[in-house]
Backbone as numpy.savetxt, mean C-alpha at the origin, in Angstrom:
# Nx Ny Nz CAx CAy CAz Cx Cy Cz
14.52 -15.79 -19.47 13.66 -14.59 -19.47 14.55 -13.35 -19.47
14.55 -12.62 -20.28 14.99 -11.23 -20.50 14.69 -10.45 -19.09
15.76 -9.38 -19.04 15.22 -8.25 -17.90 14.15 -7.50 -17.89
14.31 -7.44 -18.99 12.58 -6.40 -19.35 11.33 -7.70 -18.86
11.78 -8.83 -19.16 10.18 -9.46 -19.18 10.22 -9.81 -18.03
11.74 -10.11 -16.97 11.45 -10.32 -15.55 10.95 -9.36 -14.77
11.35 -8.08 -15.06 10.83 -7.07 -14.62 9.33 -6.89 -14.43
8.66 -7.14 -15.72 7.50 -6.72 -16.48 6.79 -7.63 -15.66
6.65 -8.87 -15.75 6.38 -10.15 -14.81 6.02 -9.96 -12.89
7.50 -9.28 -12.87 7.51 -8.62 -10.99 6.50 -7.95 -11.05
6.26 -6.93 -11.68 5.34 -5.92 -11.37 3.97 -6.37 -11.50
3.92 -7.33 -12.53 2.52 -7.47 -12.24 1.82 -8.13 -11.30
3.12 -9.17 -11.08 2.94 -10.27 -9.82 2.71 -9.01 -8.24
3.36 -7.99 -8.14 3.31 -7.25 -6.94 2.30 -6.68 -7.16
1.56 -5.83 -8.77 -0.09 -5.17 -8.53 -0.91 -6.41 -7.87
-1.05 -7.67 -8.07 -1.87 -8.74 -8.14 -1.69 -9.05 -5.87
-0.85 -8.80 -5.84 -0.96 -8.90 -4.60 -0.63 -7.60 -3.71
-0.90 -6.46 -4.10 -0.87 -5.82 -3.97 -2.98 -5.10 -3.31
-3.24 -5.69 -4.53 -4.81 -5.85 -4.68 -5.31 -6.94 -3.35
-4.66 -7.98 -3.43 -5.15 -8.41 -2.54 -4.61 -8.62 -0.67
-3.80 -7.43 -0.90 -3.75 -7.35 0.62 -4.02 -5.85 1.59
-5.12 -5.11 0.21 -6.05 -4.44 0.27 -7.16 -4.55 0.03
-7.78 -5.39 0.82 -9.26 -5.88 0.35 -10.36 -4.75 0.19
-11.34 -4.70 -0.21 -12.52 -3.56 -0.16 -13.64 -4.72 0.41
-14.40 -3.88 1.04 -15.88 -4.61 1.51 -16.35 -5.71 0.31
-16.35 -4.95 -0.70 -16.95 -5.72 -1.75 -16.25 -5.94 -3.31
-16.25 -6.99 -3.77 -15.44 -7.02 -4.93 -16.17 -8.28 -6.41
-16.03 -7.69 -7.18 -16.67 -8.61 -8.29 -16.15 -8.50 -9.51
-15.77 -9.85 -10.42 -14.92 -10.06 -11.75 -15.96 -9.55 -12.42
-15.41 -9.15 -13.65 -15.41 -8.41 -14.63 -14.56 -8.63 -15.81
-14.44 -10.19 -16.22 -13.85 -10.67 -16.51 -12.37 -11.16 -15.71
-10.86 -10.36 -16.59 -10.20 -10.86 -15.68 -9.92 -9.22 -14.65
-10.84 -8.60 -15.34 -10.67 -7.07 -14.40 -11.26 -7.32 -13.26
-11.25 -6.45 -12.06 -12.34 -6.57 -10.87 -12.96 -5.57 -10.34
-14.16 -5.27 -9.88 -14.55 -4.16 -10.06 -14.42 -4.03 -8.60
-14.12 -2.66 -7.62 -13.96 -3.10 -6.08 -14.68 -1.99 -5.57
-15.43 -1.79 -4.44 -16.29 -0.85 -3.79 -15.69 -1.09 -2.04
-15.84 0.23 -1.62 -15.37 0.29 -0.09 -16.09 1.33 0.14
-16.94 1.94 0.33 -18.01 2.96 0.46 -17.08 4.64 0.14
-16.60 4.13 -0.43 -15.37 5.49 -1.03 -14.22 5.91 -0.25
-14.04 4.93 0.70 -13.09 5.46 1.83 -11.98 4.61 0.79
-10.63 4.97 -0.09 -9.39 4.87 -0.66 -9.66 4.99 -1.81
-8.80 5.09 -2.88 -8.82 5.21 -4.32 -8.67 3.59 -4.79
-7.86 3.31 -4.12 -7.44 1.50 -4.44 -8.67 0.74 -4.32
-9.31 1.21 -3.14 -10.37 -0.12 -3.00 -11.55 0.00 -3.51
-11.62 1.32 -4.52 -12.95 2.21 -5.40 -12.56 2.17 -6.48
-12.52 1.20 -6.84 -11.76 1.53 -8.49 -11.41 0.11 -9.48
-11.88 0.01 -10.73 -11.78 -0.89 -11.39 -10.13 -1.78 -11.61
-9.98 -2.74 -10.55 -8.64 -3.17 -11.60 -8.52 -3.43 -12.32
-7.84 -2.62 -14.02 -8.25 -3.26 -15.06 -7.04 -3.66 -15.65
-6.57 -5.56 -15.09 -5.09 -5.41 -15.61 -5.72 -6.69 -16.35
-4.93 -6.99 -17.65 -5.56 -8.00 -18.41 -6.09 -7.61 -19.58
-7.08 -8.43 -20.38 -7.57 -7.61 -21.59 -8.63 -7.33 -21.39
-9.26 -6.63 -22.55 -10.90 -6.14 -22.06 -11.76 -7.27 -21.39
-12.49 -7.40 -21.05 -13.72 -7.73 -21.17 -14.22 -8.31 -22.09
-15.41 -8.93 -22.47 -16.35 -9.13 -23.44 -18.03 -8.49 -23.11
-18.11 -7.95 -24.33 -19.58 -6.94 -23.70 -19.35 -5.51 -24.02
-20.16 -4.42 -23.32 -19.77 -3.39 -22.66 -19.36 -3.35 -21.66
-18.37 -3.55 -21.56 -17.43 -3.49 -20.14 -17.52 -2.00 -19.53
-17.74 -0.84 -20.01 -17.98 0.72 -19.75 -18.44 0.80 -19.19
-20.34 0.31 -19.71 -21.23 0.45 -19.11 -21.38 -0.58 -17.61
-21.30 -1.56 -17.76 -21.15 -2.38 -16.78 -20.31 -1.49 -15.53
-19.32 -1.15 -15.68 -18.45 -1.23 -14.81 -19.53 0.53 -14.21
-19.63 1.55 -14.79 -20.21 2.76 -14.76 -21.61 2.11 -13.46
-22.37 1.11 -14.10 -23.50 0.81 -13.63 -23.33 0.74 -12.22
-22.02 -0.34 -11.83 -21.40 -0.69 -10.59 -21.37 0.06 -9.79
-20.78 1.34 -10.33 -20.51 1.91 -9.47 -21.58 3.13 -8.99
-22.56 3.49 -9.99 -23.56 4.01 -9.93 -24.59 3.42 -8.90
-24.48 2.37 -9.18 -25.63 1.72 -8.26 -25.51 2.04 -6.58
-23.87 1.90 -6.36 -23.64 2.03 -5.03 -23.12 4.00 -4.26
-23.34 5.13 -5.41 -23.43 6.17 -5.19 -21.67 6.55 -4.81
-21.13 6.22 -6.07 -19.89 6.53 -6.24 -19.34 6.52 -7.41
-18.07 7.50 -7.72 -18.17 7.56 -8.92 -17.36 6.72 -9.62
-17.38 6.11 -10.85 -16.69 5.24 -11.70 -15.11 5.69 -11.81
-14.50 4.41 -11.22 -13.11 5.09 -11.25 -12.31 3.65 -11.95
-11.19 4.14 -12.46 -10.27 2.80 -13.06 -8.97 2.95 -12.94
-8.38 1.85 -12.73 -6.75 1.92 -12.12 -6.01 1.17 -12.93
-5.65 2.24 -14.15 -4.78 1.88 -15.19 -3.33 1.79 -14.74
-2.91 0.18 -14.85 -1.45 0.67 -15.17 -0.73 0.10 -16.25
0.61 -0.70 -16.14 1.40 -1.18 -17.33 0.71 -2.20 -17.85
0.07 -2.88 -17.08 -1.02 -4.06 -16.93 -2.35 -4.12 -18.10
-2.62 -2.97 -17.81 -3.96 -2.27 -18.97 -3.78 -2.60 -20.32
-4.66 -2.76 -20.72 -4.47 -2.85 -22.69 -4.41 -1.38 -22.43
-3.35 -1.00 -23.60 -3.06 -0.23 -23.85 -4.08 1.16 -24.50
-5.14 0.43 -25.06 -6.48 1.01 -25.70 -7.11 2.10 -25.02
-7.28 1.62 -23.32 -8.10 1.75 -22.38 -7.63 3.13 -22.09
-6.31 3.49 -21.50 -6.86 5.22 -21.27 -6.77 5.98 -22.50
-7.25 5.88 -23.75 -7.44 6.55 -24.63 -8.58 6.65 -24.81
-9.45 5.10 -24.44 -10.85 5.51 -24.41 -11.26 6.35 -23.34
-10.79 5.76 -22.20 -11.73 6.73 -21.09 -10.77 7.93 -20.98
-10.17 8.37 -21.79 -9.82 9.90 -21.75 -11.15 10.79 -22.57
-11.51 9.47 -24.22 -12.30 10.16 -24.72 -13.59 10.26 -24.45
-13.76 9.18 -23.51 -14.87 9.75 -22.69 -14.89 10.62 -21.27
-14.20 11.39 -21.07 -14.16 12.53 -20.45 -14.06 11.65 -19.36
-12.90 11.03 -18.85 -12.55 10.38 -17.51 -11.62 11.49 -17.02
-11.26 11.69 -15.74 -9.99 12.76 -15.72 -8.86 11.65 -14.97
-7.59 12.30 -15.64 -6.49 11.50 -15.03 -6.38 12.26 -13.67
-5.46 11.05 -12.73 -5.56 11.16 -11.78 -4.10 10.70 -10.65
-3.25 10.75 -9.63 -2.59 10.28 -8.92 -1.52 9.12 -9.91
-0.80 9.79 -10.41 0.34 9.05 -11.35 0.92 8.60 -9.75
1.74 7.12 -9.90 2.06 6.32 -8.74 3.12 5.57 -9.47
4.21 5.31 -8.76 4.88 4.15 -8.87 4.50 2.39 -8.17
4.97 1.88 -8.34 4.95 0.51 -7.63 6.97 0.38 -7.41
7.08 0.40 -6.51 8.63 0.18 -5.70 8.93 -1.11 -5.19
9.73 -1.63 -5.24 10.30 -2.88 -4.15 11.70 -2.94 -4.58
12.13 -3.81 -3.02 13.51 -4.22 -2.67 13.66 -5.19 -1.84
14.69 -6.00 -1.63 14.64 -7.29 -1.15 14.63 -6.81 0.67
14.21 -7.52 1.53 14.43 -7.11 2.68 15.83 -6.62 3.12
16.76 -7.89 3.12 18.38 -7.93 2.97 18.90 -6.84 2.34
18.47 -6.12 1.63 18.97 -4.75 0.89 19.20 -3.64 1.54
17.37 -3.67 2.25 16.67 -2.43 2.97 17.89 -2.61 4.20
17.83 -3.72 4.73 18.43 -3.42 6.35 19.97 -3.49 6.26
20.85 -3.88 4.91 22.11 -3.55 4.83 22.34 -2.23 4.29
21.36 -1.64 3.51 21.35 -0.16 3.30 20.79 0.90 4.76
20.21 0.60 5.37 19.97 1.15 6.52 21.21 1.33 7.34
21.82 0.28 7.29 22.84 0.24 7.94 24.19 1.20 7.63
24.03 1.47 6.23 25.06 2.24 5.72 24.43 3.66 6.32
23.47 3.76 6.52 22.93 4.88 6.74 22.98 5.49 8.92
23.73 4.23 9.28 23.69 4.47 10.30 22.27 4.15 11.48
22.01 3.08 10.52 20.08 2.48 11.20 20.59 1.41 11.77
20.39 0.61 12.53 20.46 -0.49 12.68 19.71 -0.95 13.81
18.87 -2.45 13.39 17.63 -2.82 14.33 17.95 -3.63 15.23
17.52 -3.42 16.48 17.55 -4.41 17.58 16.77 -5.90 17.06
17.31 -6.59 17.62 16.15 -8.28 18.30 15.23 -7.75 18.54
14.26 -8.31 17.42 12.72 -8.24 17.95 12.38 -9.53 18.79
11.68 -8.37 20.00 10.81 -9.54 21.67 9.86 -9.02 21.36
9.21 -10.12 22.37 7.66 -10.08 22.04 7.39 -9.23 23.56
6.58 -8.80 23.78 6.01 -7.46 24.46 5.25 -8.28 25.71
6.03 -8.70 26.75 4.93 -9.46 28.12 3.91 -8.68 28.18
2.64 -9.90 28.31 1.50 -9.89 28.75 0.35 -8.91 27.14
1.03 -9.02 26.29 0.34 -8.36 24.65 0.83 -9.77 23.92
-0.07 -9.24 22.52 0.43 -9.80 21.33 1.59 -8.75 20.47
2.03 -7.88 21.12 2.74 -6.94 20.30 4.43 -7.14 20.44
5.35 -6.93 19.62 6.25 -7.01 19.49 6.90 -5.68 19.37
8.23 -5.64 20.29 8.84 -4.39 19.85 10.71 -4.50 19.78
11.11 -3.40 19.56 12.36 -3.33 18.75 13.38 -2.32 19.70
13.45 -3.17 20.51 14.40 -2.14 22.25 15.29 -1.29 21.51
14.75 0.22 22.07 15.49 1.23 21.92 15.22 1.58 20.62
14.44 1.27 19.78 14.10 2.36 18.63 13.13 2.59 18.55
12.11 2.51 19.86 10.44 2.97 19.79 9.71 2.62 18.86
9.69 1.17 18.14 9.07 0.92 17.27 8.33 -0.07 18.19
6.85 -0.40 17.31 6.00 -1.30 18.10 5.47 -1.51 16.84
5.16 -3.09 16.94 4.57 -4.11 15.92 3.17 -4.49 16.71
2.15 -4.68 15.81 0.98 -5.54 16.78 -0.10 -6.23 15.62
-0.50 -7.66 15.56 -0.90 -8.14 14.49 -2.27 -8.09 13.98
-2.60 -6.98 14.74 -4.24 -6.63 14.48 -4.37 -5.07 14.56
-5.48 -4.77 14.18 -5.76 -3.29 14.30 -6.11 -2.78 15.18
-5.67 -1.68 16.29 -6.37 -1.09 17.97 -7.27 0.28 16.90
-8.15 -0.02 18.22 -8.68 1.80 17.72 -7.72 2.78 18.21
-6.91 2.77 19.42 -5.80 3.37 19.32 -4.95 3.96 18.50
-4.42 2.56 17.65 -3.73 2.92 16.32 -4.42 3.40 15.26
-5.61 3.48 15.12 -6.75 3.74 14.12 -7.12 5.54 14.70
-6.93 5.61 15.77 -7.03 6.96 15.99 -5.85 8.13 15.47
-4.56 7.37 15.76 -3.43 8.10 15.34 -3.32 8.68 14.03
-3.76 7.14 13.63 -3.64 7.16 11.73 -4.35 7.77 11.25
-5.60 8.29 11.68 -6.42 8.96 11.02 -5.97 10.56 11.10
-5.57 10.72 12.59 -4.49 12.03 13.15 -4.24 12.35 12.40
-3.03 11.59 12.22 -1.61 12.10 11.36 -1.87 12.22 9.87
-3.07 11.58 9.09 -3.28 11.72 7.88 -4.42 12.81 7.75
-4.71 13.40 8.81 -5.93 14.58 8.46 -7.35 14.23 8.25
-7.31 13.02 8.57 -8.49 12.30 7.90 -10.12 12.77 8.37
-11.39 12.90 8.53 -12.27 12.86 9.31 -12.66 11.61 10.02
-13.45 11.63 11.21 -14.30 10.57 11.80 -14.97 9.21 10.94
-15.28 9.84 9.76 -16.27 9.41 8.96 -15.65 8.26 8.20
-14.44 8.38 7.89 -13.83 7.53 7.21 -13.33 6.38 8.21
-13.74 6.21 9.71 -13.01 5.23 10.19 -13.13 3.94 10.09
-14.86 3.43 9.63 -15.19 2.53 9.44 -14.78 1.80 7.99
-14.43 2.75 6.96 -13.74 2.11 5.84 -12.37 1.16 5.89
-11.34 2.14 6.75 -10.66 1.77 6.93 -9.88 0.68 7.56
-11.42 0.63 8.68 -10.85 -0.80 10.14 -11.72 -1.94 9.35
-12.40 -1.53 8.27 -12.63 -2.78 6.77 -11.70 -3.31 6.62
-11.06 -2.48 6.05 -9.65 -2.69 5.24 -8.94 -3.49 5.71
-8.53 -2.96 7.22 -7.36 -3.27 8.00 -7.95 -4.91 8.51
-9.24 -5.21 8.66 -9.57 -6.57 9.50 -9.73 -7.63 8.82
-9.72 -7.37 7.18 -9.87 -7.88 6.22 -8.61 -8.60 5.49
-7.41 -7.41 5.61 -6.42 -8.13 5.34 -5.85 -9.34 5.52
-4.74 -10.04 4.69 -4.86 -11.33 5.03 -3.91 -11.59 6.09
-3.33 -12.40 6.80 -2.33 -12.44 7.69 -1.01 -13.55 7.42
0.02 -13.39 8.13 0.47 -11.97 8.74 0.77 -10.56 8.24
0.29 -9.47 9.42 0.03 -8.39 9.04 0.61 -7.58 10.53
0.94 -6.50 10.29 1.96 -5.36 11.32 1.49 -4.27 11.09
0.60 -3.72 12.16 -0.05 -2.21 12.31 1.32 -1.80 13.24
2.09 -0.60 12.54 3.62 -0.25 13.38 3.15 0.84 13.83
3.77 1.30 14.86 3.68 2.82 15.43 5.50 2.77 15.67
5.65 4.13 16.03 6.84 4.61 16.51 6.46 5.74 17.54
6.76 5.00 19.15 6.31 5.95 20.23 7.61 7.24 20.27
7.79 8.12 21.05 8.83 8.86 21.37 8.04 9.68 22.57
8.72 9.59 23.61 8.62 9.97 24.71 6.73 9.90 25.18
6.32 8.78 25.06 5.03 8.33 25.51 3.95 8.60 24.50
4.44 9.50 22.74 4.06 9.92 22.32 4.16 9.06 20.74
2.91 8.62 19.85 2.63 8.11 18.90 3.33 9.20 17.78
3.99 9.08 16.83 4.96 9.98 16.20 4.67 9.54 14.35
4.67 8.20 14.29 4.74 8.04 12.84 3.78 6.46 12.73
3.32 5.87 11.54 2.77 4.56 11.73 2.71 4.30 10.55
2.63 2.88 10.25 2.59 2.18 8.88 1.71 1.02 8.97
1.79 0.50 7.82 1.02 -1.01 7.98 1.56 -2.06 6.91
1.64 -3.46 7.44 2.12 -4.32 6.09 1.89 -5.69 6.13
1.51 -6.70 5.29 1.16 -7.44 5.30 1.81 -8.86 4.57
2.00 -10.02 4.58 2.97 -10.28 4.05 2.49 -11.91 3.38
2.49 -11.58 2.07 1.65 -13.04 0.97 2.72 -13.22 -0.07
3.03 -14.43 -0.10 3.56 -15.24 -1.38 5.57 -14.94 -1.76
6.07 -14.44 -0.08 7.17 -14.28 -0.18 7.23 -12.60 -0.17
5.89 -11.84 -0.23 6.61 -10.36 -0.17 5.47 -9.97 0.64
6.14 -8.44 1.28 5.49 -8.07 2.20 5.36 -6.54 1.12
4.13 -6.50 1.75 3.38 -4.83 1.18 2.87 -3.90 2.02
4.08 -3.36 2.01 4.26 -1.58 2.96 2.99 -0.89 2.74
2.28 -0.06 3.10 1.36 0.84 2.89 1.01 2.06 4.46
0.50 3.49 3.72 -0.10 4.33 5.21 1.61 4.30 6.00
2.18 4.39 5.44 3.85 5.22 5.92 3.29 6.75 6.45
3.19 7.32 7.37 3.05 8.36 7.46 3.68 8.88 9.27
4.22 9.75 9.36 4.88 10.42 10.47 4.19 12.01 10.83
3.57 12.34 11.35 3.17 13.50 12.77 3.87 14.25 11.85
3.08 15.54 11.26 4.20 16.67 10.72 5.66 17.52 11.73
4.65 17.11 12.95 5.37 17.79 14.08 6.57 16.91 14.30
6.68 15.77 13.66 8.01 14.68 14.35 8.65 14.80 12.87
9.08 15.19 11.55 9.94 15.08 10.89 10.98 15.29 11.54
11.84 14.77 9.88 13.26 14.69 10.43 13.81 13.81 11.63
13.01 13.52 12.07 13.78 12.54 12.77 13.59 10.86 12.61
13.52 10.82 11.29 13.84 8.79 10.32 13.27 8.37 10.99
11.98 8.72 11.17 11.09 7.76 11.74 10.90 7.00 10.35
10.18 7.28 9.32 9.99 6.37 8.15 11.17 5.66 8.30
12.66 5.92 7.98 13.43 5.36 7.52 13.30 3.77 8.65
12.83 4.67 10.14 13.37 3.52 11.07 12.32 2.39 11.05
10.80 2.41 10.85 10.16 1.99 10.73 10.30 0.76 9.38
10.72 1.29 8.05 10.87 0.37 7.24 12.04 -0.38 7.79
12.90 -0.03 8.55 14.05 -1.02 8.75 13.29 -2.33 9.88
12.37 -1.94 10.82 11.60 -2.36 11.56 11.24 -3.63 10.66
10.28 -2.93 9.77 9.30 -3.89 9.11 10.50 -4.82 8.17
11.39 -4.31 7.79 12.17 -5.33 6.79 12.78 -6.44 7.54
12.84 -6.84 9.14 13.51 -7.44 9.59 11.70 -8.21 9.89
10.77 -7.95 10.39 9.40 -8.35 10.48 9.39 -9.26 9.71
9.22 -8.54 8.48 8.88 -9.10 6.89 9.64 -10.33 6.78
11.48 -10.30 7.00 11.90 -11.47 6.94 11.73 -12.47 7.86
11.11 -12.58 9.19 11.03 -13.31 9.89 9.74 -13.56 9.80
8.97 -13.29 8.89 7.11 -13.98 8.67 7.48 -14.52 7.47
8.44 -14.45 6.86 8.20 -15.83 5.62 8.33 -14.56 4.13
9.05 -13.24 4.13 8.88 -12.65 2.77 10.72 -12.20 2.54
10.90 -12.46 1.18 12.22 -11.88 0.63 12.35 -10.31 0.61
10.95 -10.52 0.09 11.11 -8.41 -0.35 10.15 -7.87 -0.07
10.07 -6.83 -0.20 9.24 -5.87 -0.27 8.72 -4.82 -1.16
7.29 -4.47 -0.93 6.79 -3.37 -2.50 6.33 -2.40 -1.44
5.80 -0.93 -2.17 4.78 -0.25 -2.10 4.89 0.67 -2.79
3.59 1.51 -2.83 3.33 2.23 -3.85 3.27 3.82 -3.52
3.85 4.50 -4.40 4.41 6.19 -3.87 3.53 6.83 -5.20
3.27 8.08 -4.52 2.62 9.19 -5.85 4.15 10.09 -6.44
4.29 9.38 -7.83 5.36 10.04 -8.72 5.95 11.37 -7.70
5.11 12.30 -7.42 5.52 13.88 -7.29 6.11 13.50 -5.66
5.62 12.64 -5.09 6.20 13.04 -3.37 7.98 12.50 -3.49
8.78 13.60 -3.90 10.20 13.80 -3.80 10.93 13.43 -2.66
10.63 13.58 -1.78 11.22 13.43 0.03 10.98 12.01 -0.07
9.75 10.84 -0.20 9.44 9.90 0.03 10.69 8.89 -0.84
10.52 9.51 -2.53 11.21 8.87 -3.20 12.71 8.28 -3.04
13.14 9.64 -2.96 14.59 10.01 -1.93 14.65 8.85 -0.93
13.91 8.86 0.30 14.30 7.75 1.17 14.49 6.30 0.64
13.10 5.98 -0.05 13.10 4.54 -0.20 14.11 4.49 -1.62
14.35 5.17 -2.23 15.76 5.00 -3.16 16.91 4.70 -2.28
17.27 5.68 -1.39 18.17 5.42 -0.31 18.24 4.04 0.22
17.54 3.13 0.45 17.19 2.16 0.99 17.09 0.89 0.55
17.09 1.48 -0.97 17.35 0.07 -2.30 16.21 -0.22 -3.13
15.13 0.35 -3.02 13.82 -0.04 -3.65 13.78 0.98 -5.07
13.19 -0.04 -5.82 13.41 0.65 -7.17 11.75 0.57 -8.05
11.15 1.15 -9.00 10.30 0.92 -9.55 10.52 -0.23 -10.61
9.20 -1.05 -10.52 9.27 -1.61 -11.35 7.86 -1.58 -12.12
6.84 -0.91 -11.93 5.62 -0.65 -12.65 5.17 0.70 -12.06
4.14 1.43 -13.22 3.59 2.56 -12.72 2.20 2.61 -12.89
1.13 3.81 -12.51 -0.01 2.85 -12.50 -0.94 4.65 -12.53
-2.30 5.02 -12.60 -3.01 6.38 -12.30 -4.10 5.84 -12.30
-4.86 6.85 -12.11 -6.54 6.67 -12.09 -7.26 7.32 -13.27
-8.42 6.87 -13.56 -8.92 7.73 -14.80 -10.76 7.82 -14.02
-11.08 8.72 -13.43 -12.22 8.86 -13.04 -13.06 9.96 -13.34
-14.50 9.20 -13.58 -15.59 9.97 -14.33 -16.57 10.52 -13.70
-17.55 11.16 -13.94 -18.23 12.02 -13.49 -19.43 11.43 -12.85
């Protein structure tokens, strides 16, 4: 197999599980596309995966109907995956583009020998007396294999989110498949940064990286992925993916730093 086609191959293998360790409430084929509904709480879990070839039918209408029915709007998540056809049509039908994204990964072994160059380096993970949670002495990281409303409070914090969206999300999160690591990073009694990741078929999938505007600069991301890359290898995964919006520069920067590289890219095309 050529580099291009191993490449080409990775990426699709990481959208494909990528999809599924973001479940939505509800999900239905559409051939080999899937159409996914979460009452609008994410773009991922509202939105047609359309990797594969068309359909047979009106696949448009169908998919439009779907989403009509449930009072949301028709959205599709084109990426390298897509026949190529597809965002030309739904451009010409007045879809608007949307959140250009990479898909990233790197082997665990990468992340935590590049961390290391960087001056990171992770303690022995123990398990936390008298919890199910695991933590990482002396770098305020905390692992726990289910979702707290605790941690569901932070996350919503630190991402600006409203009230309203909490029930989408603790969908999401209870749904996933296992094993799975809701992380925080405390600092001085205080919740600072949090992530989440889950780990199927040899790779683990990072997602919701986010740190307290008030705590930059101080590698919490950086320390957290080093966290999870030592996690990841001790639940059964080589590498790791996740997915960044093209424009966030600071983000890119780190996880380049760290060894993760693109190997597919992906946007939205959503209609009215």
């Amino acid at each position: 197999m050529s580099g291009r086609m191993a490449h080409s191959a990775l990426g699709h293998r990481l959208e494909e599980l990528a999809a599924s360790g973001w479940p939505p409430r509800e999900s239905r084929r559409l051939g080999s596309w899937q159409l996914r509904a979460n009452g609008g709480v994410t773009r991922r879990a509202n939105s047609v995966l359309a990797a594969g070839p068309f359909p047979e039918g009106d696949w448009l209408e169908e998919a439009e109907r779907f989403y009509r029915d449930r009072g949301l709007p028709p959205c599709f998540h084109v990426s390298d995956f897509s026949p190529p056809e597809l965002d030309i049509l739904l451009a010409a039908a007045d879809y608007e583009e949307a959140m250009h994204c990479l898909m990233l990964a790197a082997s665990c072994r990468e992340i935590i020998n590049r961390a290391a160059d960087l001056g990171l380096v992770c303690s022995a993970m123990a398990a936390a007396e008298g919890t199910e949670e695991f933590r990482f002495p002396g770098t305020g990281v905390i692992l726990a294999p289910e979702v707290s409303e605790p941690w569901l409070d932070d996350f919503l914090r630190m991402e600006g989110f409203p009230e309203s969206r909490r029930e989408g999300y603790r969908s999401i999160f209870a749904a996933m498949p296992s094993p799975k690591a809701f992380v925080a990073i405390v600092d001085q009694a205080e919740p600072i940064a949090v992530a989440t990741a889950v780990v199927e078929a040899g790779w683990a999938g990072i997602s919701n990286v986010i740190v307290d505007p008030r705590h930059r600069r101080k590698r919490a991301a950086a320390r957290m992925l080093l966290a999870l890359a030592a996690w990841s290898a001790e639940a059964g995964a080589e590498g790791m993916y996740l997915q960044v919006l093209e424009k966030n520069a600071p983000a890119l920067e780190l996880y380049g730093k760290l060894g993760f590289a693109a190997v597919s890219g992906y946007h939205y095309r959503i209609g009215k």
